[in-house]
C-alpha positions as a Markdown table, in Angstrom:
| # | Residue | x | y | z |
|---|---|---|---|---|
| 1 | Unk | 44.9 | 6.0 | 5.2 |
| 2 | Unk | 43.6 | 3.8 | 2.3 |
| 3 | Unk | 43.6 | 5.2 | -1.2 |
| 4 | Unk | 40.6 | 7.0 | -2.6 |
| 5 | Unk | 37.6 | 4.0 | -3.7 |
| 6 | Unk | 34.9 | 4.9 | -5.5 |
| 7 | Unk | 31.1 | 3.9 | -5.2 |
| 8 | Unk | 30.5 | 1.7 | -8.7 |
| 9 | Unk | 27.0 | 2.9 | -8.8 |
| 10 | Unk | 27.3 | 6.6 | -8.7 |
| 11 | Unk | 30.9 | 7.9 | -8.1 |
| 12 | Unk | 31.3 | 9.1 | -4.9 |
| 13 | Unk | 34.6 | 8.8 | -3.4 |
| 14 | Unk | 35.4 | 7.3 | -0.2 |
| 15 | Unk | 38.7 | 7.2 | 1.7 |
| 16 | Unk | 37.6 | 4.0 | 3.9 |
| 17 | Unk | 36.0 | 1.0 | 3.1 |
| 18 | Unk | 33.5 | 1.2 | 5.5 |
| 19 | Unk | 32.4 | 4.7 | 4.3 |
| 20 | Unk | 31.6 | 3.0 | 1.0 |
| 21 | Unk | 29.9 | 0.2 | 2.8 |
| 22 | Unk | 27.5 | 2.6 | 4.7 |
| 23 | Unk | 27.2 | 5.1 | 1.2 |
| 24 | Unk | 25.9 | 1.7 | -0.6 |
| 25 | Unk | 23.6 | 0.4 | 1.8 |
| 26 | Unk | 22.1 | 3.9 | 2.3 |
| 27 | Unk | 21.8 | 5.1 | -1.0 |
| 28 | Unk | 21.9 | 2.1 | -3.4 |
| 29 | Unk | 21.1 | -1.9 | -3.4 |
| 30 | Unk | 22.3 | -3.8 | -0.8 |
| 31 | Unk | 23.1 | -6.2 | -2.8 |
| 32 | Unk | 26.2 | -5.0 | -3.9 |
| 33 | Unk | 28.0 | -4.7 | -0.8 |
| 34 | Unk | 28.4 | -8.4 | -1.3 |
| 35 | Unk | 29.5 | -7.8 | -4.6 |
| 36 | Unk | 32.2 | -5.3 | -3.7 |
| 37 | Unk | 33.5 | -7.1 | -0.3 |
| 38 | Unk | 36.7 | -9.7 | -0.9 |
| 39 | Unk | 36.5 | -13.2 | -0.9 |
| 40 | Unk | 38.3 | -14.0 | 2.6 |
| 41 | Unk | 35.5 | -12.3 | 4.5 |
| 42 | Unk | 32.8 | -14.2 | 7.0 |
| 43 | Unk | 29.7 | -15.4 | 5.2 |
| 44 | Unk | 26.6 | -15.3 | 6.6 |
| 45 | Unk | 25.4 | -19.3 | 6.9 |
| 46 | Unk | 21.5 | -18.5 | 6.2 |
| 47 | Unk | 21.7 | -15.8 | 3.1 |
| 48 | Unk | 25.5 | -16.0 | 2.0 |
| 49 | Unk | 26.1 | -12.2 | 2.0 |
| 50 | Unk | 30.0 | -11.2 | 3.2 |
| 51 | Unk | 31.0 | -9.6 | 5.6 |
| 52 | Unk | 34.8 | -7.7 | 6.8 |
| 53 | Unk | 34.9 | -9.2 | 9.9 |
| 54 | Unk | 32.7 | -11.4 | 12.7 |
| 55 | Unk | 31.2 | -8.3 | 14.4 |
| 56 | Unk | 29.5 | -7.2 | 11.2 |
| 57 | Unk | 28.2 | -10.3 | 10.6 |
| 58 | Unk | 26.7 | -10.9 | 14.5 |
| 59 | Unk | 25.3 | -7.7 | 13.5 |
| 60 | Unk | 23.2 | -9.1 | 10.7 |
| 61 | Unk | 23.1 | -12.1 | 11.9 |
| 62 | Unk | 21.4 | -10.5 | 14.8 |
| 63 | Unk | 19.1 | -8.1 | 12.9 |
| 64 | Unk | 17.9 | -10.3 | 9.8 |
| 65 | Unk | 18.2 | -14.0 | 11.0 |
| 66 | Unk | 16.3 | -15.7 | 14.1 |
| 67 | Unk | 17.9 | -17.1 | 17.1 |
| 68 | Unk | 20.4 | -14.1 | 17.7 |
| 69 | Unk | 22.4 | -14.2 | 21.3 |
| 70 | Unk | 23.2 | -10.6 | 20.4 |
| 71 | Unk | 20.1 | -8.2 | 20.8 |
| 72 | Unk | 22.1 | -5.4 | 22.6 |
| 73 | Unk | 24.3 | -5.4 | 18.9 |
| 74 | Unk | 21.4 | -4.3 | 16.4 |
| 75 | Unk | 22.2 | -2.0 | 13.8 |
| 76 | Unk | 20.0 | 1.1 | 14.6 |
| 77 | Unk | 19.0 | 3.5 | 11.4 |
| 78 | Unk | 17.3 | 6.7 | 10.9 |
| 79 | Unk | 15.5 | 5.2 | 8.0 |
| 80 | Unk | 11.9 | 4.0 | 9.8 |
| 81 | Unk | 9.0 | 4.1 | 7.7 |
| 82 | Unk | 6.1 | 7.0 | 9.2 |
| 83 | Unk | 3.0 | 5.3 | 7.6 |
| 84 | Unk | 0.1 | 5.1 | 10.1 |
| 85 | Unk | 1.5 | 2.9 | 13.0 |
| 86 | Unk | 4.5 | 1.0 | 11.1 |
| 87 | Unk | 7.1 | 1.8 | 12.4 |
| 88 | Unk | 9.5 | -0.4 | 10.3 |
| 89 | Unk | 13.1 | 0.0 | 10.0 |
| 90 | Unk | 14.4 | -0.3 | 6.4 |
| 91 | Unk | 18.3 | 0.9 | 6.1 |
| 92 | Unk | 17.6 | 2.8 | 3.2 |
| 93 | Unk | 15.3 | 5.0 | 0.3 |
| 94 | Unk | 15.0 | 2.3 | -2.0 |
| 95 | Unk | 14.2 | -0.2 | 0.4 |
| 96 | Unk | 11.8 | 2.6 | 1.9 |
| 97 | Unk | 10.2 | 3.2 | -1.4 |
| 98 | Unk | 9.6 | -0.5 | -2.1 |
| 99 | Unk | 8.2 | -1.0 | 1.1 |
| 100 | Unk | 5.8 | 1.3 | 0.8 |
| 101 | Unk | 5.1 | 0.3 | -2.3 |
| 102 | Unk | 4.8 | -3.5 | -1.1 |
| 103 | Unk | 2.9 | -2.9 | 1.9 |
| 104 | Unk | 1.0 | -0.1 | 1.9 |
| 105 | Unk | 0.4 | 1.0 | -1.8 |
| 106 | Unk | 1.9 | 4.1 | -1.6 |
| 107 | Unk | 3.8 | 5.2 | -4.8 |
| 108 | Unk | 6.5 | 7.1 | -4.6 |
| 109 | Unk | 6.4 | 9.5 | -7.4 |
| 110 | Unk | 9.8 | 10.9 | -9.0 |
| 111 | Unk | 10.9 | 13.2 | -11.7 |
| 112 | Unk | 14.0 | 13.9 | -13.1 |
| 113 | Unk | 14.8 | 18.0 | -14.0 |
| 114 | Unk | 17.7 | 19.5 | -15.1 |
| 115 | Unk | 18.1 | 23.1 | -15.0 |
| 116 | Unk | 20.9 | 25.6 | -16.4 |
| 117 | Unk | 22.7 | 26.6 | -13.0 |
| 118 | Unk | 22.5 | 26.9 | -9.2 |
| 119 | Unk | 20.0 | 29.8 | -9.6 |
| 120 | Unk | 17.9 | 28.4 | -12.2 |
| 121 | Unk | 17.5 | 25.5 | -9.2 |
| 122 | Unk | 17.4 | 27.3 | -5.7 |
| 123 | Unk | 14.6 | 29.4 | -8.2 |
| 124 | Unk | 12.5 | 26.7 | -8.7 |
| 125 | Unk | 13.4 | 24.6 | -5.1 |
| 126 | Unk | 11.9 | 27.8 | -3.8 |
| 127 | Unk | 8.6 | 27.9 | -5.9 |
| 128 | Unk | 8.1 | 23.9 | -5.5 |
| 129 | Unk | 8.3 | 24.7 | -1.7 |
| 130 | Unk | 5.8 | 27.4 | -1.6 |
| 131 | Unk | 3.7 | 25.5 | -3.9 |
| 132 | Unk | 3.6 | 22.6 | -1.7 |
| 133 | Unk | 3.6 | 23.9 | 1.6 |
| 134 | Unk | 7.2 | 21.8 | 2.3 |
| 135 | Unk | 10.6 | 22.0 | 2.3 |
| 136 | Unk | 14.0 | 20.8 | 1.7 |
| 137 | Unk | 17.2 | 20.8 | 3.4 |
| 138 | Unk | 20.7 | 19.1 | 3.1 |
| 139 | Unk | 21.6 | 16.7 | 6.0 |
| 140 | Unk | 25.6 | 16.9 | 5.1 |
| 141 | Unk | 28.0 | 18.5 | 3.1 |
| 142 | Unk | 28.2 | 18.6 | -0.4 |
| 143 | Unk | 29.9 | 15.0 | -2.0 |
| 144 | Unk | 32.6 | 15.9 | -4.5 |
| 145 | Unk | 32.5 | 13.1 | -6.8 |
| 146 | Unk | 35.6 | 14.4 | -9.6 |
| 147 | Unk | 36.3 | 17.7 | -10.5 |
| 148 | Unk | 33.5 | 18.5 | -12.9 |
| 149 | Unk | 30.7 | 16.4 | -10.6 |
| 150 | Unk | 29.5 | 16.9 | -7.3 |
| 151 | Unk | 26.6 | 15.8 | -5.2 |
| 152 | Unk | 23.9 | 16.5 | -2.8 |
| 153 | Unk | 20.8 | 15.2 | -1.1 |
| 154 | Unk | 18.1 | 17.2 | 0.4 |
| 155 | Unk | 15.3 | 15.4 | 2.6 |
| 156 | Unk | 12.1 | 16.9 | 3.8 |
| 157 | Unk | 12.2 | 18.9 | 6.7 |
| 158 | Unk | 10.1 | 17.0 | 8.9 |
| 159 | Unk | 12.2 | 13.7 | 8.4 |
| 160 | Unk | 13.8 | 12.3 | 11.6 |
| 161 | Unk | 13.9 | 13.2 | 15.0 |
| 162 | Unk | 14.4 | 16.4 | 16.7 |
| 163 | Unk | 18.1 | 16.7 | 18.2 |
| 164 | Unk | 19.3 | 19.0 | 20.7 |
| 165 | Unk | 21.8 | 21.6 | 19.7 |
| 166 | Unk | 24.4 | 24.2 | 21.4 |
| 167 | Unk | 23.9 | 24.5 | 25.0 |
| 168 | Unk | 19.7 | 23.3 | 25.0 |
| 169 | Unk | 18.7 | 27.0 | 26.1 |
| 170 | Unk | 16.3 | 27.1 | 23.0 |
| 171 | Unk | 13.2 | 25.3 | 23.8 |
| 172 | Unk | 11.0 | 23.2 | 21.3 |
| 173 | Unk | 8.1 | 25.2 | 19.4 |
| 174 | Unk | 4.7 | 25.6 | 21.0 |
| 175 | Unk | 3.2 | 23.6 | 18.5 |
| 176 | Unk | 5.8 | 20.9 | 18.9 |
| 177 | Unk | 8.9 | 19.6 | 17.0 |
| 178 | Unk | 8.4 | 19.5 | 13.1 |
| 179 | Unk | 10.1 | 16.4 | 13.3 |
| 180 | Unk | 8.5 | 13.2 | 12.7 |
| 181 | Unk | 10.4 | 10.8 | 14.0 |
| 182 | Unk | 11.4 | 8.6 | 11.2 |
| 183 | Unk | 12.1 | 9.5 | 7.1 |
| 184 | Unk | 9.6 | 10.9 | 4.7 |
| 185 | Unk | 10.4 | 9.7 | 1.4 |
| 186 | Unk | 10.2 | 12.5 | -0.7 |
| 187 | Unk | 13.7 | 14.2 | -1.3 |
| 188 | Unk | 15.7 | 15.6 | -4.0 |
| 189 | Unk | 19.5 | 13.8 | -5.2 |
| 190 | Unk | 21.4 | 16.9 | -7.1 |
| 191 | Unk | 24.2 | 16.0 | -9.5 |
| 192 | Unk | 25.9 | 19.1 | -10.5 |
| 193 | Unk | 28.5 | 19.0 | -13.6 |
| 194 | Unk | 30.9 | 22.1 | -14.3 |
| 195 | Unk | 32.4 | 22.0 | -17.5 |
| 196 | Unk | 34.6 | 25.0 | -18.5 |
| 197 | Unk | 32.2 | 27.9 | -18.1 |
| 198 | Unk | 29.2 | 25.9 | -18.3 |
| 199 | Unk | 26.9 | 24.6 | -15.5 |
| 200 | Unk | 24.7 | 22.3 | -15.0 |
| 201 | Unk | 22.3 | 20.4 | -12.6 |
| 202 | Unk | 19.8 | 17.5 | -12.6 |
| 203 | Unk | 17.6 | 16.7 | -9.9 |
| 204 | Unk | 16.1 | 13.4 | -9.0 |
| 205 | Unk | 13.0 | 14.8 | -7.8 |
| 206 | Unk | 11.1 | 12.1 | -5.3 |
| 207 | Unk | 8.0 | 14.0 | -5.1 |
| 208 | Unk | 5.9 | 12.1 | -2.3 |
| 209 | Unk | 5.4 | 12.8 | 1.3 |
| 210 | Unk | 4.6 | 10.7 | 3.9 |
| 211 | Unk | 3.8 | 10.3 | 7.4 |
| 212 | Unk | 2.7 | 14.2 | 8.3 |
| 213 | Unk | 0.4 | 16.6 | 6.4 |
| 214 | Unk | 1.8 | 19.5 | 4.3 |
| 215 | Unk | 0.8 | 22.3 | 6.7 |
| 216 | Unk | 2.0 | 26.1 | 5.8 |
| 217 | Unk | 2.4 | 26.2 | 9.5 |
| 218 | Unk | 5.3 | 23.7 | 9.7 |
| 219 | Unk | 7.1 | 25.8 | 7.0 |
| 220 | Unk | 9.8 | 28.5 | 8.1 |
| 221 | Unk | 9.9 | 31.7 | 6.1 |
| 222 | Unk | 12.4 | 32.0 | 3.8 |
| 223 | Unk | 14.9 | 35.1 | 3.2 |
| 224 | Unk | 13.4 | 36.9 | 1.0 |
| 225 | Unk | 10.2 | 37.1 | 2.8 |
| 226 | Unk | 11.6 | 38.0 | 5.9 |
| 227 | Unk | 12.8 | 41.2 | 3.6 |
| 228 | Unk | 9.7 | 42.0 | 2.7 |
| 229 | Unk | 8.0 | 41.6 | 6.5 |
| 230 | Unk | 10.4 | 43.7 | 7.6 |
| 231 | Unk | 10.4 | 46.5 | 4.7 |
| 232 | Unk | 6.4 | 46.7 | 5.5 |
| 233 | Unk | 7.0 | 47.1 | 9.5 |
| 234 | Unk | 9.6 | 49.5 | 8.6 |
| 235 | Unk | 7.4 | 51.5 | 6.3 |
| 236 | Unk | 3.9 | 51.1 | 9.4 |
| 237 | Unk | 6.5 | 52.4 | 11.4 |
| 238 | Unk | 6.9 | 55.6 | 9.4 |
């Protein structure tokens, strides 16, 4: 196992190579995969980017670059812009965001917040769900960047496509899948820093959605309501 590598852009730490490679691509410029690859690698002959070895670069080759003998080898992503008919497939949010941007004049609106503690944010996740008839959840586990920083992204609910779990007896909704079928770009990147007894959390807030419309029907109750539903059926009951 290679030693721990970390992402120059934000910290993240990665204990192979290609981890990092996919982290970057996703998450940051793309640019600077070239930047972080060593000099022996393959070079691309149209755009000189580097690559670890020939398959990766038939891959790009393949995707970005006409003339391709490879089409069975594309890279496939769950990044695919949801505006209207589009359809594209970017890689990654910021190439997302300055697509839409580009092509179809849709800013992206963002906001930093920092708040006190984990309460002080699930608090106000809560209420900016509510408010906006959405909702947020975390696609992996939590990054640990060091031991005072951590990580952890949430995407809207209805990005991606619907994926069958456990043994398929559940069936999809009446009202169909919330699932869109490619990425909406609002989401929220949480940095969380512990220092002694002392807490605290910033939020890169992307506030925009895209590709579906904020219906209250699409949105799951959370736990504290289902308390209170049940407390009143309780109480009819009585």
């Amino acid at each position: 196992m290679e030693s721990e590598i970390k992402c120059p852009s934000c910290g993240i730490k990665f204990t192979q190579k290609k981890s990092l490679y996919c982290h970057v691509r996703k998450f940051h410029d793309e640019k600077l995969v070239s930047d972080l690859l060593p000099a022996k690698d393959c070079f691309c002959q149209f755009c000189d980017k580097k690559f670890l070895n020939k398959k990766s670069l038939d891959t790009h080759i393949t995707k970005y670059h006409p003339g391709s003998e490879n089409p069975n080898k594309l890279k496939t992503t769950r990044i695919i812009c949801t505006y209207e008919a589009c359809r594209k497939e970017l890689f990654t949010f910021p190439n997302l965001r300055h697509h839409l941007l580009e092509e179809h004049k849709v800013k992206v609106e963002s906001e930093i917040i920092e708040f006190c503690g984990i309460a002080e944010f699930e608090s106000w996740k809560l209420n900016e769900e509510q408010a906006t008839f959405s909702k947020f959840v975390a696609d992996r586990a939590m990054a640990r960047i060091n031991d005072s920083k951590s990580k952890q992204f949430y995407y809207c609910h209805r990005s991606y496509s619907y994926r069958k779990k456990g043994s398929d007896i559940r069936e999809i909704k009446s009202m169909g899948t919330n699932k869109i079928g490619g990425v909406c770009p609002s989401m929220l990147e949480v940095t969380i820093l512990k220092y002694d007894r002392t807490e605290k959390v910033q939020v890169n807030y992307w506030k925009t959605h895209c590709g579906h419309q904020q219906e209250i029907g699409r949105i799951g109750l959370d736990q504290e309501s289902k308390i209170k539903i049940a407390v009143i059926i309780i109480d009819l009951k009585i």
